[in-house]
CSV table of N, CA and C in Angstrom, one decimal:
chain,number,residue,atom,x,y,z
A,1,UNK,N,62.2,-81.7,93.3
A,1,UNK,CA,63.2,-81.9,94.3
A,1,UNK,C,62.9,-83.2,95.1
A,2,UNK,N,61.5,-83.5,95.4
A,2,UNK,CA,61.2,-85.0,95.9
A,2,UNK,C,61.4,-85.9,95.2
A,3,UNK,N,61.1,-86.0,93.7
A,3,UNK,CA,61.9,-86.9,92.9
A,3,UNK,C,63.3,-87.0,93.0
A,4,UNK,N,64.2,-85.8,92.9
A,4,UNK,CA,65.4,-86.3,92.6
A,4,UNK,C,65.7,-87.1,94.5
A,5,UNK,N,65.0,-86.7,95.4
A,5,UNK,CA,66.0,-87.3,96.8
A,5,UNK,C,65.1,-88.7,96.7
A,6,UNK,N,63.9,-89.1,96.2
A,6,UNK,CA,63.7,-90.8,96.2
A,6,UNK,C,64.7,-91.2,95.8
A,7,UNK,N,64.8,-91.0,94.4
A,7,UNK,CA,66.2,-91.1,93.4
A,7,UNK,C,66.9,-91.3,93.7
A,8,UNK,N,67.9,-90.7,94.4
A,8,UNK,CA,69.0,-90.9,94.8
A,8,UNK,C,69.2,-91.5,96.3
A,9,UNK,N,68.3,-91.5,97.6
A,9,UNK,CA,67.9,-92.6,98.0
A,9,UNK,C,67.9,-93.9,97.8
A,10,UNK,N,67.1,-94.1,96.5
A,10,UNK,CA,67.0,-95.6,95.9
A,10,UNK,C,68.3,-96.0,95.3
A,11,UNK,N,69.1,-94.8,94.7
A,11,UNK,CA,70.1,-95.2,93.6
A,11,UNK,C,71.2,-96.0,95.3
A,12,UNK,N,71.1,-95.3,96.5
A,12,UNK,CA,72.1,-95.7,97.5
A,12,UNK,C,71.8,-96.6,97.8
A,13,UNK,N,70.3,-96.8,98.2
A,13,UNK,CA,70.0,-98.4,98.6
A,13,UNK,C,70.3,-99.4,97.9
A,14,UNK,N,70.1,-99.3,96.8
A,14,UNK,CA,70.5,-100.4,95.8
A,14,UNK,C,71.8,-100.6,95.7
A,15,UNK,N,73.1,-99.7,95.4
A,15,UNK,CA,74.2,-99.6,95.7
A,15,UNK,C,74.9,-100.6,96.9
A,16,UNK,N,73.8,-100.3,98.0
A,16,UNK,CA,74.7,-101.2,99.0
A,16,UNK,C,75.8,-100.2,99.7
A,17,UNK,N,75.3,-99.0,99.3
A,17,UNK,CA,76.1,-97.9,100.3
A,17,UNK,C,75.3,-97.6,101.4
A,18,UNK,N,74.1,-97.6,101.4
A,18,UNK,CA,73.9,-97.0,102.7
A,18,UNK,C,73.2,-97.7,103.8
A,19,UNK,N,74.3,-98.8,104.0
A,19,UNK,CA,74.0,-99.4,105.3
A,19,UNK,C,74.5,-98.9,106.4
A,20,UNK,N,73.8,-99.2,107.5
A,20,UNK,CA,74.7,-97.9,108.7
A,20,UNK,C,75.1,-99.1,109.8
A,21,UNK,N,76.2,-98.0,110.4
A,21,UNK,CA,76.8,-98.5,111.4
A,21,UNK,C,76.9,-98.4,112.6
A,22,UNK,N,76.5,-96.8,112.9
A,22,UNK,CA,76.0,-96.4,113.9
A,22,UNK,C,77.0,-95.3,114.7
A,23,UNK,N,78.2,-95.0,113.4
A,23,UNK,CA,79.6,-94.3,114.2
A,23,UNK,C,79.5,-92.9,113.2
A,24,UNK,N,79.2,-91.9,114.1
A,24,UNK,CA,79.6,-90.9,113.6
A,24,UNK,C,80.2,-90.6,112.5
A,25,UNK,N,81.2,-90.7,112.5
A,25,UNK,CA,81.7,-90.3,111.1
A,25,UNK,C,81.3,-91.4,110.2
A,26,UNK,N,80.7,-92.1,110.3
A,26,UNK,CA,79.8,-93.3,109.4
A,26,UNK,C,78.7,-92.0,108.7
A,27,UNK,N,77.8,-91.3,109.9
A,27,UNK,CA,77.2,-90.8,109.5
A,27,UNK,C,77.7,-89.1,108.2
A,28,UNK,N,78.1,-88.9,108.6
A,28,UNK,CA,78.8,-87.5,107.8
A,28,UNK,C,79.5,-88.5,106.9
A,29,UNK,N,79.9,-89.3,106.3
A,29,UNK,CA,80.3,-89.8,105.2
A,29,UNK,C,79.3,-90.2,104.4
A,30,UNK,N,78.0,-90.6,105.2
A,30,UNK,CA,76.7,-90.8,104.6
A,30,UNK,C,75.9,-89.6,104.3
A,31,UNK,N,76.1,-88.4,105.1
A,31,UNK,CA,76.0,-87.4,104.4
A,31,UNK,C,76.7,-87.0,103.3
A,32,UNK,N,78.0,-86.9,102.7
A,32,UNK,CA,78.3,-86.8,101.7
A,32,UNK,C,78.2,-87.4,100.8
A,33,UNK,N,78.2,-89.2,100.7
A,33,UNK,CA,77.6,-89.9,99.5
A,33,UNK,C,76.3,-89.3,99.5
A,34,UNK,N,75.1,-89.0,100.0
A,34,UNK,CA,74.4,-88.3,99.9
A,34,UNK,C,74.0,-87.2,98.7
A,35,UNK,N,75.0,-86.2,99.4
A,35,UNK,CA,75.2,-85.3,98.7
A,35,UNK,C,75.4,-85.4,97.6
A,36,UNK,N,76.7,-86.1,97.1
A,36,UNK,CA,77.6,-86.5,96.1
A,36,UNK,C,76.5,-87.3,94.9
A,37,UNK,N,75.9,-88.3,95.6
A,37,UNK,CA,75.1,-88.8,95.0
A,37,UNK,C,73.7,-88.2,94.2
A,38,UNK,N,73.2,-86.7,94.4
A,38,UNK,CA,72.6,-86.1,94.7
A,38,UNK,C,72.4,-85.1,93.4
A,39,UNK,N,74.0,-84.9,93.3
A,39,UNK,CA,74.3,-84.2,92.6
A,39,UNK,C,75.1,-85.1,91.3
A,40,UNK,N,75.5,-86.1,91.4
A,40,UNK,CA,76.0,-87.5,89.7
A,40,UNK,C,74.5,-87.5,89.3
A,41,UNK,N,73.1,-87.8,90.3
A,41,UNK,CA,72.1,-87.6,89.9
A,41,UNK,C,71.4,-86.6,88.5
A,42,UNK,N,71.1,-85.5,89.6
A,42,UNK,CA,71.3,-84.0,88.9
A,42,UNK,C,72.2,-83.7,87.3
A,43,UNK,N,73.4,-84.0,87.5
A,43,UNK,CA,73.8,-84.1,86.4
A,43,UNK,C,73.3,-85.0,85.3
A,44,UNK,N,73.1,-85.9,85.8
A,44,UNK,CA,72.9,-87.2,84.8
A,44,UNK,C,71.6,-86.6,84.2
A,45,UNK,N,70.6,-86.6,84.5
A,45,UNK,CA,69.1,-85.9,84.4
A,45,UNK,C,69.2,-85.1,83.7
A,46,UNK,N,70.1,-84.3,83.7
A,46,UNK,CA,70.4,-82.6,83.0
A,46,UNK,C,71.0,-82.8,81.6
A,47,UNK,N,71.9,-83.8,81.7
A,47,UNK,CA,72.6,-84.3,80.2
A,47,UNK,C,71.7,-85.2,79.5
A,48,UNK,N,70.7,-85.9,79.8
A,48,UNK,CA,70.1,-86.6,79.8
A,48,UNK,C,68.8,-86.0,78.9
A,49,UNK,N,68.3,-84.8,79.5
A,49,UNK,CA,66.9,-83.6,79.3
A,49,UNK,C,68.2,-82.5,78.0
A,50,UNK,N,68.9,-82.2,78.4
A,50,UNK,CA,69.8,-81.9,76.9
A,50,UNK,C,70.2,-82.6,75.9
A,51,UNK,N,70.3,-83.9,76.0
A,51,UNK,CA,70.7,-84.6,74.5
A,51,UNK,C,69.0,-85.1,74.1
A,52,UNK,N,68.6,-85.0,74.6
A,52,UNK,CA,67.1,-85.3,74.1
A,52,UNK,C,66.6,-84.5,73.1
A,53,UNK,N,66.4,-83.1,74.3
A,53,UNK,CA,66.4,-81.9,73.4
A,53,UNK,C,66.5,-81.4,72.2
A,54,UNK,N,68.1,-81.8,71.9
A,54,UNK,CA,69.0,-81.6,70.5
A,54,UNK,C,68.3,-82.4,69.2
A,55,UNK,N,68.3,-84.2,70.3
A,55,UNK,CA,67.6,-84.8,69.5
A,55,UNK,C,66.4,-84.7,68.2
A,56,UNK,N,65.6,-84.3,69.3
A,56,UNK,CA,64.1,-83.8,68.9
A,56,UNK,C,64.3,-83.1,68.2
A,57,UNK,N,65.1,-81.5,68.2
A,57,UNK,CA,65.2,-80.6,67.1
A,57,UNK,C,65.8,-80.9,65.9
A,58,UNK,N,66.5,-81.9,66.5
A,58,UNK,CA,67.5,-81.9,64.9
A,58,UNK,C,66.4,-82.8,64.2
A,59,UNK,N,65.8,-83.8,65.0
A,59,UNK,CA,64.7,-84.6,63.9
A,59,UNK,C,64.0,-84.1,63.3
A,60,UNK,N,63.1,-83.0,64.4
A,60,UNK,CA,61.5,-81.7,63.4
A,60,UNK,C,62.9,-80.9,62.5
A,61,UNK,N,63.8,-80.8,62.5
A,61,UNK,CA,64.0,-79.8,61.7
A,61,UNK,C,65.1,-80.2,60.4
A,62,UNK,N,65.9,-81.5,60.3
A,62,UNK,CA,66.3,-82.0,58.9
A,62,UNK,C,65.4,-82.3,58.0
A,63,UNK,N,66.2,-82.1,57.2
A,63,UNK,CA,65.0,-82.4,55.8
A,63,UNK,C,65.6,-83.7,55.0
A,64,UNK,N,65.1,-84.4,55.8
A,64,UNK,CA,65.3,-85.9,55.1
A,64,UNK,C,65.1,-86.3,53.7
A,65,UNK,N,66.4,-86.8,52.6
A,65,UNK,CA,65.9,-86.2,51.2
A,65,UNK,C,66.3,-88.1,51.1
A,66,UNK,N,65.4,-88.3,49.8
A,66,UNK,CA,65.2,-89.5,49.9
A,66,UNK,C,66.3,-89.8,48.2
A,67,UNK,N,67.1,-90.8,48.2
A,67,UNK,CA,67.8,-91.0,47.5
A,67,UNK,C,67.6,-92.1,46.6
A,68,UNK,N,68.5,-92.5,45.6
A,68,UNK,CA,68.4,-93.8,44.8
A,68,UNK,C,68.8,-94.5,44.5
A,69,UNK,N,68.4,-96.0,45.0
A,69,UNK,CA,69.1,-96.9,45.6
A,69,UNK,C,70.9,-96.9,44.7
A,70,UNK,N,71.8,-97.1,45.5
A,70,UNK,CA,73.3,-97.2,45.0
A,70,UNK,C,72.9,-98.7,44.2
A,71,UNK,N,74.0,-98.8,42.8
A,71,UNK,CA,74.0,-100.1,42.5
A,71,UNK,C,74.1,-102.0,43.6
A,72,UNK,N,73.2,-102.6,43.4
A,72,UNK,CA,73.3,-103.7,43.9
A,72,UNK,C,72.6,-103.4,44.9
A,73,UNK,N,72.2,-102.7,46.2
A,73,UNK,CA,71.5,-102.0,46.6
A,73,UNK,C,70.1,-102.1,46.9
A,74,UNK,N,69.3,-103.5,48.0
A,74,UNK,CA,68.4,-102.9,47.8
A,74,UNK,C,67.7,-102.8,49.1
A,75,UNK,N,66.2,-102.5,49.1
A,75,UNK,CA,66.1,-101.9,50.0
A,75,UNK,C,65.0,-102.8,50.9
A,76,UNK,N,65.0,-102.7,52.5
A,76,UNK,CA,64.8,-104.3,53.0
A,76,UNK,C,63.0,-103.2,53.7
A,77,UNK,N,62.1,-104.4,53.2
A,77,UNK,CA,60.8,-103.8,53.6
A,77,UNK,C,60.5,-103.7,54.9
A,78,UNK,N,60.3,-102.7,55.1
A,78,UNK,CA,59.8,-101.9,56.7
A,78,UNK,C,59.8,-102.8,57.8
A,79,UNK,N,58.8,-103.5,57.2
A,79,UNK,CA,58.1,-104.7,58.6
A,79,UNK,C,59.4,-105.5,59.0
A,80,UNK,N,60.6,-105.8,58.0
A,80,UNK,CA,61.6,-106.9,58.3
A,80,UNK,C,62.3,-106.0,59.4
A,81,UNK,N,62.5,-104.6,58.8
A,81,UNK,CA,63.6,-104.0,59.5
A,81,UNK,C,63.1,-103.6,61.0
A,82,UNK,N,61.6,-103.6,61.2
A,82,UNK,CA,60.8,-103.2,62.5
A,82,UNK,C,61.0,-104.3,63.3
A,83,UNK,N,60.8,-105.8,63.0
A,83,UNK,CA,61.3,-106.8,63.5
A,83,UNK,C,62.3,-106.9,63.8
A,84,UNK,N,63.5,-106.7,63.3
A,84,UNK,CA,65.2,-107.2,63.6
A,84,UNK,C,65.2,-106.1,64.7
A,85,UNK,N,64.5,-105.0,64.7
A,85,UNK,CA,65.1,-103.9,65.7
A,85,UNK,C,64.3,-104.3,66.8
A,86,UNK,N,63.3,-104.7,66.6
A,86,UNK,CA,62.2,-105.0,67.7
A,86,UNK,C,63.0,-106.4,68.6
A,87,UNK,N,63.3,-107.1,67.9
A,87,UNK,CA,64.1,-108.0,68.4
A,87,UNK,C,65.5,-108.1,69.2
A,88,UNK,N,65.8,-106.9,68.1
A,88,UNK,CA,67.4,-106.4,69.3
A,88,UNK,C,67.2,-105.8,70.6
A,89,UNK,N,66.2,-105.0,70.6
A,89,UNK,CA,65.8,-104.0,71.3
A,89,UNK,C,65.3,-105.3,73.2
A,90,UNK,N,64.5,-106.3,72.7
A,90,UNK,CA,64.1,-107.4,73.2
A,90,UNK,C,64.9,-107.7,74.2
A,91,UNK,N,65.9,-108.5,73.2
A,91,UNK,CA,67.3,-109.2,73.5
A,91,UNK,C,68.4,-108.6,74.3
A,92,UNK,N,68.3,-106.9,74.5
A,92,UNK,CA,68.9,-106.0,74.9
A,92,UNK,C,68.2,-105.8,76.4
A,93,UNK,N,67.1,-105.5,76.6
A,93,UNK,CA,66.5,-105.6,77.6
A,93,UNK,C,66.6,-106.5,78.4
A,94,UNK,N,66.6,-107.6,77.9
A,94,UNK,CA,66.6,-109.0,78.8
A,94,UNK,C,67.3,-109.1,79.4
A,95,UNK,N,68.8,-108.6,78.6
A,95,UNK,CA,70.2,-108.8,79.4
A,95,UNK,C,70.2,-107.8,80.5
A,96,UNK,N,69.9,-106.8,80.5
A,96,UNK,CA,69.8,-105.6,81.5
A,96,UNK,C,69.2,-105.8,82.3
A,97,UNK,N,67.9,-106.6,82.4
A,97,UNK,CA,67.1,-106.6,83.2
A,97,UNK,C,67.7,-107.9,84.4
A,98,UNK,N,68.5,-108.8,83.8
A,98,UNK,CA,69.1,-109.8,84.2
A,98,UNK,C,70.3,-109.4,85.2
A,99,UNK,N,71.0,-108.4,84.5
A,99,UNK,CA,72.0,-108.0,85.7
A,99,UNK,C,71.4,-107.4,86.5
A,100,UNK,N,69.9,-106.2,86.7
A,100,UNK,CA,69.8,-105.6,87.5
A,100,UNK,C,69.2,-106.7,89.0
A,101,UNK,N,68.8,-107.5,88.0
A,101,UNK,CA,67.9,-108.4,89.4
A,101,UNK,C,68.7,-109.3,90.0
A,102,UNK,N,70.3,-109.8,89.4
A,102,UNK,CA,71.1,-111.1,90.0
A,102,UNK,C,71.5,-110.3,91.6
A,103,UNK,N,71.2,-111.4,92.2
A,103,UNK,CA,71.6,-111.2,93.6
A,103,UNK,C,72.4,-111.7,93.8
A,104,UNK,N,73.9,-112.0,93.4
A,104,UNK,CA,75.0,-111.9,93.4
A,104,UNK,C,75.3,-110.9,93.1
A,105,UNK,N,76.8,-110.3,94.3
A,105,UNK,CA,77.5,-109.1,94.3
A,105,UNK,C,78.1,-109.3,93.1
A,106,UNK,N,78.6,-108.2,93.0
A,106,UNK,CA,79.5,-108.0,91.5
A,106,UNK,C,80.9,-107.5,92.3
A,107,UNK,N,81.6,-108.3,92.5
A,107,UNK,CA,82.9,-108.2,93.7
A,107,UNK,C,84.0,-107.3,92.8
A,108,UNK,N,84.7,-106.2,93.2
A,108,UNK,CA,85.5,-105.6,92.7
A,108,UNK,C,86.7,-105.4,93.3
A,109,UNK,N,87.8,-105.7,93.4
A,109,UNK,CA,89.0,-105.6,93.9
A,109,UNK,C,89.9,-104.4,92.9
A,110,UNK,N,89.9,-102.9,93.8
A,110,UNK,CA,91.1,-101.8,92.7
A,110,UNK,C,92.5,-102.1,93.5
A,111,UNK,N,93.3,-102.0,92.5
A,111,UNK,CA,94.7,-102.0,92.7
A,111,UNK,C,95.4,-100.9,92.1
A,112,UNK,N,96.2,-100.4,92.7
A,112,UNK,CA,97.2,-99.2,91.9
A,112,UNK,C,98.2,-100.0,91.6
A,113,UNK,N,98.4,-100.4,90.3
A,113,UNK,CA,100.0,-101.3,89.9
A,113,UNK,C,101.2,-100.2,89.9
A,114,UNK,N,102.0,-101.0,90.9
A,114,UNK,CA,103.5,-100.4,91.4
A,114,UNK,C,103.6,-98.9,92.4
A,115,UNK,N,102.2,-99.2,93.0
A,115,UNK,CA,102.4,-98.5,94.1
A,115,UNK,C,101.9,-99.8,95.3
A,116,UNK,N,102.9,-100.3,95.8
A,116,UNK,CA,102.1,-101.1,96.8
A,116,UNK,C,101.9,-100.1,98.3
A,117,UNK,N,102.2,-99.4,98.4
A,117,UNK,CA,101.7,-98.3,99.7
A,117,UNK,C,100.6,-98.1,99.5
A,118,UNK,N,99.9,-98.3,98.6
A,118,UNK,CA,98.1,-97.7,98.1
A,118,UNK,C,97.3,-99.2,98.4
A,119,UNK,N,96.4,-99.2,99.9
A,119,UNK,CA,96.1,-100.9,99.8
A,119,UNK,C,95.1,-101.0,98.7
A,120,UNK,N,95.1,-102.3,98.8
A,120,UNK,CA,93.6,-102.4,97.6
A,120,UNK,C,92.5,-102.1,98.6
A,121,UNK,N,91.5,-101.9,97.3
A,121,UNK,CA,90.4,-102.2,98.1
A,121,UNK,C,89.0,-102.9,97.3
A,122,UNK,N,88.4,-103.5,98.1
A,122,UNK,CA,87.4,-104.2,98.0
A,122,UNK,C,86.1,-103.4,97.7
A,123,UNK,N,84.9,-103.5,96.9
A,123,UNK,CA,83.8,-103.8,96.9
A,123,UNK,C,83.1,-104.6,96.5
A,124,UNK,N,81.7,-104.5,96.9
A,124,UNK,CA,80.6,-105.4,96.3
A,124,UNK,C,79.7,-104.1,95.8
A,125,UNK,N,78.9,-104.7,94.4
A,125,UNK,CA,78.2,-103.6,93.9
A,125,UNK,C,76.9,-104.9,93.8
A,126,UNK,N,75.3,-104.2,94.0
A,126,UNK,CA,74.5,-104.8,93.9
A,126,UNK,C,73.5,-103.9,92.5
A,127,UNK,N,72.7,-104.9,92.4
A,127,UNK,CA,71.5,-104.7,91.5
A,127,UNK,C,72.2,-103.1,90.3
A,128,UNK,N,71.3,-102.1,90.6
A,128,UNK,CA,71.3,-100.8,89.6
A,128,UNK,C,73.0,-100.0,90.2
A,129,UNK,N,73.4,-100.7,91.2
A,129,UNK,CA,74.5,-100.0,91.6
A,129,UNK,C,76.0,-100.8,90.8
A,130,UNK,N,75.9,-102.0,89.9
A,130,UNK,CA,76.7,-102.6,89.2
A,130,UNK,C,77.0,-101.6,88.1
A,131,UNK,N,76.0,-100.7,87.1
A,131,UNK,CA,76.1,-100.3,86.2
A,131,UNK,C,76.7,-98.5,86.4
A,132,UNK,N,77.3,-98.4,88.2
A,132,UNK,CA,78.3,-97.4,88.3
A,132,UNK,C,80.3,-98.0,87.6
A,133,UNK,N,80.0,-99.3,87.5
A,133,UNK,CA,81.9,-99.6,87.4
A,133,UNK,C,81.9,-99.8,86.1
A,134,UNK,N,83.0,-99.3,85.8
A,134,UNK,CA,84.0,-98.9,84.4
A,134,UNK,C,83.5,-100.6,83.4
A,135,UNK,N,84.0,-101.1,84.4
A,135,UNK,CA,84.3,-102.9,84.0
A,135,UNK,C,82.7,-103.2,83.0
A,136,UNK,N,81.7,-103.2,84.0
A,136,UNK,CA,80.7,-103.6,83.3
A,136,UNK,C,80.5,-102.9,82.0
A,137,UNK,N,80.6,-101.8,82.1
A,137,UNK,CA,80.6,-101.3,80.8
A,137,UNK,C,81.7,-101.8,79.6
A,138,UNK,N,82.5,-101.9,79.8
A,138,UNK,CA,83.7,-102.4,78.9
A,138,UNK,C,83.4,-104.0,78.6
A,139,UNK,N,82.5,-104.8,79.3
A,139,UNK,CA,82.5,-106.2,79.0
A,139,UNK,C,81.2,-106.5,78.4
């Protein structure tokens, strides 16, 4: 339980949600991102400790049957293929680690098209709280 509230503590600080303002209902809205946040947490953790799970079992328990090479077919020695992965894996890091640390906001403007009665609105997302918007993922 102390894990998950650092957690999700950290996950708001970094977000750039929980700066305060000092007005009441500031606060009870910061109780529910709280909350809210608390529990996307919780979930995430839980799907997270379940697809693991599955993982593992299905690994100890397929019976990996070893086949013969298809024509033309051949087969690339271990160490090449440990490198090219070891290398993606590298390359993949880097970039991740790169958005988490830019201190530049990640500015978001939502619009509802062809409702103009719905204003837009504005955020900024920082550091580990960038990899909450739809966008980053898609680009």
């Amino acid at each position: 339980a102390k894990l998950l509230e650092r957690l999700c503590s950290s996950v708001v600080r970094m977000s750039g949600l929980g700066s305060a303002t000092g007005s009441s209902a500031h606060g009870a809205s910061e109780a529910a991102l709280a909350r809210e946040t608390k529990t996307s947490v919780a979930i995430c953790l839980g799907i997270l400790v379940v697809v693991g799970a599955v993982c593992v079992h299905l690994l100890a328990t397929s019976n990996a049957v070893e086949r013969e090479p298809l024509l033309g077919e051949t087969a690339a020695p271990a160490a090449v293929v440990l490198l090219f992965r070891l290398a993606a894996a590298l390359v993949k890091t880097r970039v991740l680690c790169l958005v988490v640390a830019d201190p530049v906001p990640f500015e978001v403007r939502y619009t509802v098209v062809g409702r103009p009665d719905i204003p837009m609105v504005h955020r900024n997302f920082y550091h580990s709280g960038r990899f909450t918007t739809f966008t980053l993922w898609c680009n």
